Coordinates of C-alpha atoms in Angstrom, one line a residue:
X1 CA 109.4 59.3 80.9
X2 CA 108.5 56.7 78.6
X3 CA 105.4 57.2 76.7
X4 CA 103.1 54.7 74.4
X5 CA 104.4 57.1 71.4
X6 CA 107.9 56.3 72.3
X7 CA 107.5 52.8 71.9
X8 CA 105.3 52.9 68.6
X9 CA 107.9 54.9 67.1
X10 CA 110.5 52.7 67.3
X11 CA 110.5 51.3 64.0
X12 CA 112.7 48.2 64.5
X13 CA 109.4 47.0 66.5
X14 CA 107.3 47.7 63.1
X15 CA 104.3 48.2 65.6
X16 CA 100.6 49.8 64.0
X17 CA 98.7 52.0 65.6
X18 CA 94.6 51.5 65.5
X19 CA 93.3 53.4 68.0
X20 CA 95.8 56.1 69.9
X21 CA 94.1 58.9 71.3
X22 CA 96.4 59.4 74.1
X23 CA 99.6 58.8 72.5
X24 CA 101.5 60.7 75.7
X25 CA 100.5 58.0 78.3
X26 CA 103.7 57.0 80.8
X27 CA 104.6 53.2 80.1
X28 CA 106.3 51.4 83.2
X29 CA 106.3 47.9 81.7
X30 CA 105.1 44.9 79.2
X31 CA 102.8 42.3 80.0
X32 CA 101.3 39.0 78.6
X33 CA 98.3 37.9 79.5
X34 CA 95.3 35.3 77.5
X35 CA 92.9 35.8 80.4
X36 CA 89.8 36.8 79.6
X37 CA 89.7 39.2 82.5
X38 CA 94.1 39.6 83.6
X39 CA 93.1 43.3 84.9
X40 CA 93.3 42.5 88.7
X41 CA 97.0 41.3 88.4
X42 CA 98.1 44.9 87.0
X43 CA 99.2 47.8 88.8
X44 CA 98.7 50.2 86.3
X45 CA 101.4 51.3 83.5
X46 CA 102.0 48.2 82.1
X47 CA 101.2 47.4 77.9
X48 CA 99.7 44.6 78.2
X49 CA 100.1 42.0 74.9
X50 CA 97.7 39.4 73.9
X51 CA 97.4 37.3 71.0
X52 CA 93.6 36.7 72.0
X53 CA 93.9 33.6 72.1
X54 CA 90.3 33.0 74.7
X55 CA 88.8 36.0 72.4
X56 CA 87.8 34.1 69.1
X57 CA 84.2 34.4 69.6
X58 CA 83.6 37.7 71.7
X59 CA 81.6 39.9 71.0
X60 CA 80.1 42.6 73.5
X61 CA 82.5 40.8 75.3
X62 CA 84.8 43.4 74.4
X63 CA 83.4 46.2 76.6
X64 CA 83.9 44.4 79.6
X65 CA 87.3 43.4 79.0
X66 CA 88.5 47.2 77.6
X67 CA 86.7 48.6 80.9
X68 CA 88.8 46.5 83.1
X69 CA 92.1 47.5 81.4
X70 CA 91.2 51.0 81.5
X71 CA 90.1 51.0 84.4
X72 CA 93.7 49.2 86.0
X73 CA 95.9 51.8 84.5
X74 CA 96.7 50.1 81.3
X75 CA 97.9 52.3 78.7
X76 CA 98.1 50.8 75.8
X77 CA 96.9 47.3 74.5
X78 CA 99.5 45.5 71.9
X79 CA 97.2 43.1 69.9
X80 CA 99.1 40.0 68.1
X81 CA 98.0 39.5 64.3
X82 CA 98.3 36.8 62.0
X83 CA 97.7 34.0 64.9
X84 CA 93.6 34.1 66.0
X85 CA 92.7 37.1 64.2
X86 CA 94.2 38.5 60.9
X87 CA 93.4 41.9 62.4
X88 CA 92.4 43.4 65.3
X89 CA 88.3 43.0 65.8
X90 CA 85.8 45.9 65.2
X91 CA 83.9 45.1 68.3
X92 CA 87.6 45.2 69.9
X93 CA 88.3 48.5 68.1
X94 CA 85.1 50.4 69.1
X95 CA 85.6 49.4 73.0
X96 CA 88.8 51.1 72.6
X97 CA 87.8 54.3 71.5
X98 CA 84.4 54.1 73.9
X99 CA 86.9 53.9 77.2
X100 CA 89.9 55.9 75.3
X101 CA 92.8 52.9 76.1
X102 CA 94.9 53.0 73.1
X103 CA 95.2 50.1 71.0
X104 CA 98.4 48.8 68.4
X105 CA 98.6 46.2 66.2
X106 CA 101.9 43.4 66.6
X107 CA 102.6 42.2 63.7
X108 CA 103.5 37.9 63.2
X109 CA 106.6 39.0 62.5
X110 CA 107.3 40.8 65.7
X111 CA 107.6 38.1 68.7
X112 CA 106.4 39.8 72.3
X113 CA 109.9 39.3 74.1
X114 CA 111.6 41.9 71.5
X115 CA 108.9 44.6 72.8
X116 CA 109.5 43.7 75.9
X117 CA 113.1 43.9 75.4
X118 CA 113.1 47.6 73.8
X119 CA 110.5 48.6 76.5
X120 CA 112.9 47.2 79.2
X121 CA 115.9 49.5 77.3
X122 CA 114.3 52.6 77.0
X123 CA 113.1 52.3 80.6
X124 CA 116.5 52.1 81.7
X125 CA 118.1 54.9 79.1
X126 CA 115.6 57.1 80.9
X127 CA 116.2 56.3 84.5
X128 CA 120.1 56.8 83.4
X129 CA 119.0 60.0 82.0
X130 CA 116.8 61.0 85.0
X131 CA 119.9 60.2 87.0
X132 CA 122.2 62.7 84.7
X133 CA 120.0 65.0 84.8
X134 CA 119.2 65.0 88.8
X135 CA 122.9 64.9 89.5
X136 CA 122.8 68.2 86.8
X137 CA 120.2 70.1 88.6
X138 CA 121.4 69.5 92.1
X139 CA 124.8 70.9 90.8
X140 CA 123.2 74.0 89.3
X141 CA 121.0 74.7 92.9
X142 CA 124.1 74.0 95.0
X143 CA 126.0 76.3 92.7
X144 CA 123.5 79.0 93.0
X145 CA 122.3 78.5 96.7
X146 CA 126.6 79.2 97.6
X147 CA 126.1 82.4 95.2
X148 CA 125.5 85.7 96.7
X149 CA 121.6 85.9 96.2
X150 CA 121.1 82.4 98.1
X151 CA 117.7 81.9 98.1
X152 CA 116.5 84.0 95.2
X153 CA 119.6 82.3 93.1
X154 CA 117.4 79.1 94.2
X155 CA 114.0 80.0 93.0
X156 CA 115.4 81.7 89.8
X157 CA 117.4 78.3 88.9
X158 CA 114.5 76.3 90.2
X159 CA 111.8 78.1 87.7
X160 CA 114.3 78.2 84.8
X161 CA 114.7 73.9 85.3
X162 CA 111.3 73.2 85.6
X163 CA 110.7 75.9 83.0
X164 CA 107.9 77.9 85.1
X165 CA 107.8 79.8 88.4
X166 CA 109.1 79.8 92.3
X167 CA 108.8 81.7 95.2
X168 CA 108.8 81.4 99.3
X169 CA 105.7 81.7 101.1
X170 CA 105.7 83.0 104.1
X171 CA 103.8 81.3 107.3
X172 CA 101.1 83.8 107.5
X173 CA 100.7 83.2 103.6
X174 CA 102.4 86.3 102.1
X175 CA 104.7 85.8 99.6
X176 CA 108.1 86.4 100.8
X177 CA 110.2 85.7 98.0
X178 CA 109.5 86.0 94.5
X179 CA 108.1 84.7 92.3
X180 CA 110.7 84.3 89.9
X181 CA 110.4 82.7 86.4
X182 CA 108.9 83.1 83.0
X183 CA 105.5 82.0 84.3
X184 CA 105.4 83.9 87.2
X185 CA 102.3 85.7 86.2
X186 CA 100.5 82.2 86.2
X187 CA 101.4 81.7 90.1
X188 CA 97.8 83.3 92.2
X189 CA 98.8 84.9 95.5
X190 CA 95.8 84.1 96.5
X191 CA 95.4 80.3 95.7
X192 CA 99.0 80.1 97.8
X193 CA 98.0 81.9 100.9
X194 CA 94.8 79.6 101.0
X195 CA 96.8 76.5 101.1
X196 CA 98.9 77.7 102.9
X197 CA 96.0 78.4 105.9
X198 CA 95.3 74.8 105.0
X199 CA 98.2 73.1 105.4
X200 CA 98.7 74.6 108.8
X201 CA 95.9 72.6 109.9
X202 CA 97.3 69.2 108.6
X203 CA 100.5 69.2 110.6
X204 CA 103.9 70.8 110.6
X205 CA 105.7 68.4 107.7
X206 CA 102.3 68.7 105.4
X207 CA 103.0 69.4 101.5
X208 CA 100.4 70.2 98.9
X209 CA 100.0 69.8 95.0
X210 CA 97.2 71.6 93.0
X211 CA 96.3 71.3 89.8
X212 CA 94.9 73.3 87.1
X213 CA 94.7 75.0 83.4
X214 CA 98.5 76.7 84.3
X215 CA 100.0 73.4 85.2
X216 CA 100.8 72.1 88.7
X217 CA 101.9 74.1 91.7
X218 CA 103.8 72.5 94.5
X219 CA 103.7 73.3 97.9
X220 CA 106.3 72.5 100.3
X221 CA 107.4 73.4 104.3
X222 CA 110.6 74.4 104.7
X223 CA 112.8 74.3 107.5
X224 CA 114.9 72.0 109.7
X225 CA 114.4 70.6 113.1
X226 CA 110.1 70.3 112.9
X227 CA 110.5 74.1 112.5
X228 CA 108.2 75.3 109.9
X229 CA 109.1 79.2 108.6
X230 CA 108.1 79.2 104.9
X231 CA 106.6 77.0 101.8
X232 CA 108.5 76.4 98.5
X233 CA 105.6 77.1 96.2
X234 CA 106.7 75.7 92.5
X235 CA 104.8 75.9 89.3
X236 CA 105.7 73.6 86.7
X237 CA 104.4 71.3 84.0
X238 CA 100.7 69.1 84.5
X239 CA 104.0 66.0 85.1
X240 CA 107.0 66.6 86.3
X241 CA 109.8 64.4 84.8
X242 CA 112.1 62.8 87.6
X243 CA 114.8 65.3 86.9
X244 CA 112.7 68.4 87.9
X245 CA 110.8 66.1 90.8
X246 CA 114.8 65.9 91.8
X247 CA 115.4 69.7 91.8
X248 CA 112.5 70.3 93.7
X249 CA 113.8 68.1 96.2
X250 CA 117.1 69.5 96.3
X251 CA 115.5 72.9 96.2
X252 CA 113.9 72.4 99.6
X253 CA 116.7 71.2 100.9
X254 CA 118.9 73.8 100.2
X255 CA 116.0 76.4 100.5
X256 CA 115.5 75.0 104.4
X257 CA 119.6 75.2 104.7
X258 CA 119.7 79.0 103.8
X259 CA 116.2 79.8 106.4
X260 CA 118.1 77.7 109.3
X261 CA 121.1 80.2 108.6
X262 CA 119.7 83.4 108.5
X263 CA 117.5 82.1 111.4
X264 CA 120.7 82.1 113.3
X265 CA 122.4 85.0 112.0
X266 CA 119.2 86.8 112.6
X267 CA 119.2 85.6 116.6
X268 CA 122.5 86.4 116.6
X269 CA 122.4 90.1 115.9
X270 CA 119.3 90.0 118.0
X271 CA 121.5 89.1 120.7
X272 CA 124.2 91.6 119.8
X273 CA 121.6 94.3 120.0
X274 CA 120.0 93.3 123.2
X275 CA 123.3 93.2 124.6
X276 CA 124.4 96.6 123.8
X277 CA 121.2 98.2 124.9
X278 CA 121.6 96.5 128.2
X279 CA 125.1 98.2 128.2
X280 CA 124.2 101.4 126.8
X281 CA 121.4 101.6 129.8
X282 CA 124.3 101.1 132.2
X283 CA 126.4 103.4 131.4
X284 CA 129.0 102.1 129.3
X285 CA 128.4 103.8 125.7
X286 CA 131.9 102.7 124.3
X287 CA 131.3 98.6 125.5
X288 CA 127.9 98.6 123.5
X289 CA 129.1 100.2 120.5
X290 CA 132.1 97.4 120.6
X291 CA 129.4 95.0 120.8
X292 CA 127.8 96.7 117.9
X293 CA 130.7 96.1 115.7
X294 CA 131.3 92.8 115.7
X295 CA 128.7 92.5 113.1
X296 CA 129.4 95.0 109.8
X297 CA 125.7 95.3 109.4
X298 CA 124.3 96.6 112.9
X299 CA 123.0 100.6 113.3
X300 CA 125.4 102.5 115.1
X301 CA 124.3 103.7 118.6
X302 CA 122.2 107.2 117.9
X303 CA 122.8 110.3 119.4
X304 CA 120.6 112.2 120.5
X305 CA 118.5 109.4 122.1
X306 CA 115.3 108.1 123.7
X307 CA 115.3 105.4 125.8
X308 CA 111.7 103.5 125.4
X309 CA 110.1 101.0 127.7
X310 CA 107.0 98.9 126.7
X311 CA 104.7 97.0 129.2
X312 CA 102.1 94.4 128.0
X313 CA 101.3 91.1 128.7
X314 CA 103.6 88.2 127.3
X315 CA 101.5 87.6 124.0
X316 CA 102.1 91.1 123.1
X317 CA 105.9 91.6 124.3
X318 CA 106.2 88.9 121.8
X319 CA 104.6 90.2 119.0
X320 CA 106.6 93.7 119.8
X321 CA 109.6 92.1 120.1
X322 CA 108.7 90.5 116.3
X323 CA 108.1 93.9 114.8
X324 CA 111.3 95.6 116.8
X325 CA 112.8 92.9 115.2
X326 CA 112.0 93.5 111.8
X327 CA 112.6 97.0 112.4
X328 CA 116.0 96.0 113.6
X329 CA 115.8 98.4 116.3
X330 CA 118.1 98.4 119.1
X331 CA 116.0 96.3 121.6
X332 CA 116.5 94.2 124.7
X333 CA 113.5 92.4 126.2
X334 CA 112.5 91.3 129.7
X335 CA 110.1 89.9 131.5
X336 CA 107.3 92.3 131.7
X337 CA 109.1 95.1 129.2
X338 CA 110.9 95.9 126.2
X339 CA 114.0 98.9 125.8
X340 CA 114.7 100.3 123.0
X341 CA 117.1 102.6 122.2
X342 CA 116.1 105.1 119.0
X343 CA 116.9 107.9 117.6
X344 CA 114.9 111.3 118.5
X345 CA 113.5 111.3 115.6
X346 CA 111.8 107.9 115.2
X347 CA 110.2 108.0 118.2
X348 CA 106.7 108.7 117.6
X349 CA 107.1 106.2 114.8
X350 CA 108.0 103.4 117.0
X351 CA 106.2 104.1 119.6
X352 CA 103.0 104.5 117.6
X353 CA 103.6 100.9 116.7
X354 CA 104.4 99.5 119.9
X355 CA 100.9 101.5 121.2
X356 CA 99.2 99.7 118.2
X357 CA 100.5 96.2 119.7
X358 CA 98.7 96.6 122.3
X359 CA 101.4 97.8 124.5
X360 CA 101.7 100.5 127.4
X361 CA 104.8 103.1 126.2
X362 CA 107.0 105.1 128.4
X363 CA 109.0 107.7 126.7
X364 CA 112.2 109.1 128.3
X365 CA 114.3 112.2 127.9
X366 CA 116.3 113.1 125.1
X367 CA 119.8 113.0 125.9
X368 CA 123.3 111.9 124.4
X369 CA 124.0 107.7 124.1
X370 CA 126.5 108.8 127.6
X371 CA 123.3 109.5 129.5
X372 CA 121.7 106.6 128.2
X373 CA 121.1 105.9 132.0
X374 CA 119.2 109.2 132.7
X375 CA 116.9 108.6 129.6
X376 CA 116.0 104.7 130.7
X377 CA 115.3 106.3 134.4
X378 CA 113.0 109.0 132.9
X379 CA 111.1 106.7 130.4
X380 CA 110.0 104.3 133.0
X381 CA 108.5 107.2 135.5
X382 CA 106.7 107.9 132.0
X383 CA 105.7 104.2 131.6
X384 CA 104.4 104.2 135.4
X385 CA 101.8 107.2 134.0
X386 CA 100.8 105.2 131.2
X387 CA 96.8 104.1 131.5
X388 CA 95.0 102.1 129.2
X389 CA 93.1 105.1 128.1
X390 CA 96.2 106.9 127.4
X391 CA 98.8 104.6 126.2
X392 CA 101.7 106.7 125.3
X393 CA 103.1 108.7 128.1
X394 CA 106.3 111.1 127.7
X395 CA 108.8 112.6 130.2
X396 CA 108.8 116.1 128.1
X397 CA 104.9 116.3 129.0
X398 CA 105.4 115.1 132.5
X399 CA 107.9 117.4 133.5
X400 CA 106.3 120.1 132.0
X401 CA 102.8 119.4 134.2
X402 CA 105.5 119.6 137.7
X403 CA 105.1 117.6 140.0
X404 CA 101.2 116.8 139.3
X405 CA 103.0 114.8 136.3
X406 CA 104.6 112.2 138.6
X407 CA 100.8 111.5 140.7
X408 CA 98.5 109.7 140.5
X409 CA 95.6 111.4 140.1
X410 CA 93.7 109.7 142.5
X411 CA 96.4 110.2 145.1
X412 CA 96.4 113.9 143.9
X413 CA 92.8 114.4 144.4
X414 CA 93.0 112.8 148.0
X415 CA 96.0 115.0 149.0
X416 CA 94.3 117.9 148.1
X417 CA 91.1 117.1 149.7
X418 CA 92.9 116.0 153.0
X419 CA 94.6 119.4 153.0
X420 CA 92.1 121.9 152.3
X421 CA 89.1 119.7 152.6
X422 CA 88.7 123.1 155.8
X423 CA 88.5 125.9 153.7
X424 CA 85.2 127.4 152.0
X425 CA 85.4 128.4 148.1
X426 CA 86.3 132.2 149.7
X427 CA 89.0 130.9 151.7
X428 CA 90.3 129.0 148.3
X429 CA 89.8 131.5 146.2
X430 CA 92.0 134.5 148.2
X431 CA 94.5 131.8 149.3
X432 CA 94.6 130.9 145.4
X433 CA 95.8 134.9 145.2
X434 CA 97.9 134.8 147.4
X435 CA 99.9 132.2 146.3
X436 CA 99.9 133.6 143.1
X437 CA 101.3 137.1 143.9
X438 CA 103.7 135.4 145.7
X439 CA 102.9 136.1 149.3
X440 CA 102.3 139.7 148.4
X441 CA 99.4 140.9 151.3
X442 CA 99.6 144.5 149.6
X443 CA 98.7 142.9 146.3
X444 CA 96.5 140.6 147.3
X445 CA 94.4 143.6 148.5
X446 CA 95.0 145.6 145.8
X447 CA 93.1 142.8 143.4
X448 CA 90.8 141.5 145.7
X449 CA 90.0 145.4 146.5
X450 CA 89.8 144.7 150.8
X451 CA 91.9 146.3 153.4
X452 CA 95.5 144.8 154.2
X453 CA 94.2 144.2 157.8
X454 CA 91.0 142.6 156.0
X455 CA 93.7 140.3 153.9
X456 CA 95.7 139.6 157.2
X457 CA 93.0 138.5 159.5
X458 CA 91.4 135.8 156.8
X459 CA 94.8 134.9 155.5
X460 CA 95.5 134.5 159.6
X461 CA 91.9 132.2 159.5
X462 CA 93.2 129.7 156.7
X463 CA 96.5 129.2 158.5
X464 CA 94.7 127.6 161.1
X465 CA 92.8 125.3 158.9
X466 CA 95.8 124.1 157.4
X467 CA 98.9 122.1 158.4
X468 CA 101.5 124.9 158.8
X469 CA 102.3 128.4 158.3
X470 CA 101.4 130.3 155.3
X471 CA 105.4 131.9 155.2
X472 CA 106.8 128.3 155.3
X473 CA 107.7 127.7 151.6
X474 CA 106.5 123.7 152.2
X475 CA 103.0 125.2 152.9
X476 CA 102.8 126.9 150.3
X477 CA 104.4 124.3 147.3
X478 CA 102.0 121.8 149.1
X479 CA 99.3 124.1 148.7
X480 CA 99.9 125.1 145.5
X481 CA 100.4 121.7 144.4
X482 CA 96.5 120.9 146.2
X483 CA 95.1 124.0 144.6
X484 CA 96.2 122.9 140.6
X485 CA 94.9 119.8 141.4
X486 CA 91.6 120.9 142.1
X487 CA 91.8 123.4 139.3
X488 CA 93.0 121.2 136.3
X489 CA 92.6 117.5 137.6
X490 CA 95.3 116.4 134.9
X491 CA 94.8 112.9 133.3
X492 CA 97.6 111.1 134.2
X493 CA 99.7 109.6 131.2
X494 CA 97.7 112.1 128.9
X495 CA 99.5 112.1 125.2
X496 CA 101.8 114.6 124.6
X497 CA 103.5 115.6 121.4
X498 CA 106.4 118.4 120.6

C-alpha cells in the first residue's frame, strides 16, 4: 500500500509538508484539477494538485472547498508554489487542519507530471510486490494444508502471515479449531459465536468483518457445493495489505478443500460401520470385521456385546445418529431405529445419551460378537417395553420379571381379571398357597391350619371357577402368571441396572 508518507518521502520530488496529520493515508492516484469545487469527479484516493489558480481571492472560501475534498476521499492536497501564491494560504491551512485532509507544498521547481509519474511507479512496484507476495503466501498454505496437521498447519501459517490469530468456527458457534497465533488471546469466543448466529440468518455464502481496538476479525463460510460446515475466523491488522487479503483467500479455499475431504472420509467410515453392524446382526462376525479393516482407523468388533436399538421420531434419529457419530460407535440406522453394537461396558453410557435425545432404548443380552443375532433379537423385545415414562428398557431386567416382562401390562391386568375375575379374596388367597407349596394339599393345611378334606373341597370349588384343572401344569403357570400380576402390577419397561 501506498501511503501520502511514501510519496512525501521521496526526495527526488522535494515535496513540503504543511499540514499531515494522517501521514498513513492509502494513495490510489494523482489528480489536477483548478475547479473551485472538482470534488464530485473523484472517487476517493486520489492527491489531488492544484496550482490555485480560481483561488486568488478566497477566503472562507476555503472551508467549503477542504470539506468537499475530505469528504470525496482525498488524502492529501499537493499545493503549487511560486505561480498564484508564494505559499500556501493561512485560511487554506486552517481548513486543513479543521477537516484533518493533509496538505504539501510543490515546489516551482517540481512540475505535476513528475509526481504523477513517481505516484504511477510506486503504485505498480507495489502491485508487483502484492503479486510476489500472494504467489508467496499461497505457496506456504498449499505447503502446509498437504502437511500432516492440514487444517491446523492452515490456521498456524495463516496467523503467522497476517501476524495475528486463526481458528475454525464451528456452525453452532463453538470454536472448533484453534485459535492459533501470537494474538490468539485478542480473538473473543464470544464475539465469534454471535456472528456466527448472525450470519446464519443472512444466507449460506454470507461473510463478516468487525472491527475494533485488537484490529479486524474476518469471518468467512467454508465449504464447497452451498454446503456451509464451519467459519474461517482471522484476526489481523485495522488493513490488510493485498498479500494477507490473498492468504486469506487462499486460506478458505484450502480450509473448504480439507472440510469437503474429511466430510467424505467421515461418510465413508460411517458407511463402513453401518455395514458391518448390519453384518454382525446377521450372523456373519468374520465379514463385518473384514469390512472393519479396510480402514486402519475403525474399533474392532467388541466382545462381549450388547446389541442396542433406539426408536424416536426422524428429528431425533438424526440427532442420535450425530452424536453416535461423533462417538464413532458401531451404528447402522433405519427408518424408525438405530443399532449399535457396544461393548458391555459402555452401555449405560450410550444409552444414557441416546435416552437424553429424546429416544426410546432397547437393551439386549450380553453375548459374544458370534451371537450378535441373539442380542439384536433380545434388545428389540426390550425396545417393545420401552414407555415414555420409562425410556430405557433391558433384557437382563425383563427376563428376570418372567414372563410378566414380555406383557403389557394392560393385557396382563385383563388376563388376570378374565381368569379369576370368579374367585373371592379367600378363594385367591388359598389358591395363592397352593401354588406356592407347589400343589402340596398336606401343606397347604398345615399353613392355612384347616383339614385336608377342608383344603380339598374349596380347592375342588375354585377348579370350577377356572378354565381347567388345578393338576394341569398350564393351569397352574397361567394362574400363577394372573396371581403376580395382581400382586405386583410391574411397570412395563421399568429401568433396570446391574
Amino acid at each position: 500500500m501506498v501511503t501520502v508518507a511514501d510519496v512525501l518521502a521521496d526526495t527526488g520530488l522535494a515535496l513540503v509538508p504543511v499540514h499531515t496529520p494522517r501521514p498513513e493515508q492509502a494513495v490510489r492516484w494523482v489528480a489536477t484539477s483548478e475547479l473551485p469545487d472538482p470534488a464530485p469527479f473523484f472517487e476517493g484516493g486520489e492527491i489531488l494538485l492544484t496550482t490555485g489558480l480560481q483561488t486568488k481571492r478566497w477566503s472562507r472560501e476555503w472551508v467549503r472547498y477542504v470539506r468537499g475534498l475530505a469528504d470525496a476521499g482525498i488524502p492529501a492536497l499537493g499545493f503549487a508554489t511560486g505561480l498564484t501564491f508564494a505559499a500556501p494560504p493561512a485560511a487554506l491551512v486552517e481548513a486543513c487542519a479543521t477537516f484533518g485532509l493533509n496538505l504539501f507544498e510543490v515546489p516551482r521547481a517540481t512540475p505535476f507530471v513528475a509526481i504523477s509519474h513517481r505516484v504511477s511507479r510506486m503504485l505498480a512496484d507495489e502491485e508487483e510486490a502484492s503479486a510476489r507476495g500472494a504467489l508467496k503466501v499461497q505457496r506456504t498454505l498449499t505447503a502446509s494444508a498437504a502437511g500432516p496437521q492440514g487444517a491446523l498447519g492452515v490456521l498456524k501459517a495463516l496467523a503467522k502471515i497476517l501476524a495475528g490469530s486463526a481458528c475454525i468456527v464451528a456452525a453452532d458457534g463453538r470454536v472448533a479449531l484453534g485459535p492459533v497465533g501470537e494474538r490468539q488471546a485478542a480473538m473473543s469466543a464470544a464475539d465469534l459465536a454471535t456472528e456466527v448466529r448472525r450470519l446464519h440468518q443472512r444466507g449460506p455464502r454470507s461473510a463478516a468483518t468487525l472491527s475494533n481496538a485488537a484490529g479486524t476479525t474476518v469471518l468467512q463460510p467454508l465449504g464447497v457445493s452451498g454446503r456451509r460446515t464451519s467459519f474461517l475466523a482471522a484476526l489481523g491488522p485495522e488493513r490488510f495489505s493485498g498479500s494477507q487479503r490473498s492468504a486469506i483467500t487462499t486460506a478458505v479455499a484450502l480450509l473448504s478443500l480439507i472440510s469437503e475431504q474429511e466430510r467424505t472420509a467421515a461418510e465413508t467410515r460411517r458407511r463402513l460401520r453401518s455395514r458391518a453392524v448390519e453384518l454382525a446382526v446377521a450372523g456373519d462376525a468374520e465379514t463385518a470385521q473384514l469390512v472393519l479393516g479396510i480402514e486402519p482407523e475403525m474399533p474392532p468388533l467388541p466382545s462381549p456385546m450388547r446389541v442396542i436399538r433406539a426408536g424416536g421420531t426422524a428429528a431425533q434419529l438424526a440427532d442420535a445418529s450425530s452424536l453416535l457419530d461423533e462417538r464413532r460407535a458401531l451404528a447402522a440406522g433405519g427408518d424408525d431405529e438405530v443399532c449399535v453394537i457396544t461393548a458391555d461396558s459402555d452401555r449405560a453410557a450410550l444409552t444414557a445419551e441416546l435416552c437424553g435425545a429424546g429416544l426410546l432404548v432397547g437393551v439386549g443380552r450380553r453375548t459374544g460378537i458370534r451371537d450378535a443375532p441373539e442380542s439384536h433379537r433380545t434388545a428389540g423385545i426390550a425396545l417393545a417395553q420401552a414407555t415414555p415414562a420409562a425410556a430405557i428398557a433391558e433384557w437382563d431386567h425383563i427376563f428376570r420379571q418372567g414372563p410378566l416382562g414380555l406383557m403389557d401390562p394392560g393385557d396382563a391386568r385383563s388376563f388376570a381379571e378374565s381368569y379369576l375375575g370368579r374367585l373371592d379374596t379367600e378363594q385367591l388367597d388359598l389358591l395363592r398357597c397352593y401354588l406356592r407349596n407347589h400343589g402340596s394339599r398336606l401343606k397347604v393345611a398345615e399353613e392355612m391350619g384347616l383339614h385336608r378334606n377342608t383344603i380339598r373341597n374349596r380347592l375342588d370349588a375354585i377348579a370350577e371357577r377356572l378354565p381347567g384343572p388345578l393338576d394341569d401344569p398350564q393351569t397352574r403357570v397361567s394362574a400363577w402368571i394372573a396371581l403376580q400380576t395382581m400382586d405386583s402390577r410391574p411397570r412395563r419397561g421399568q429401568m433396570y441396572a446391574d
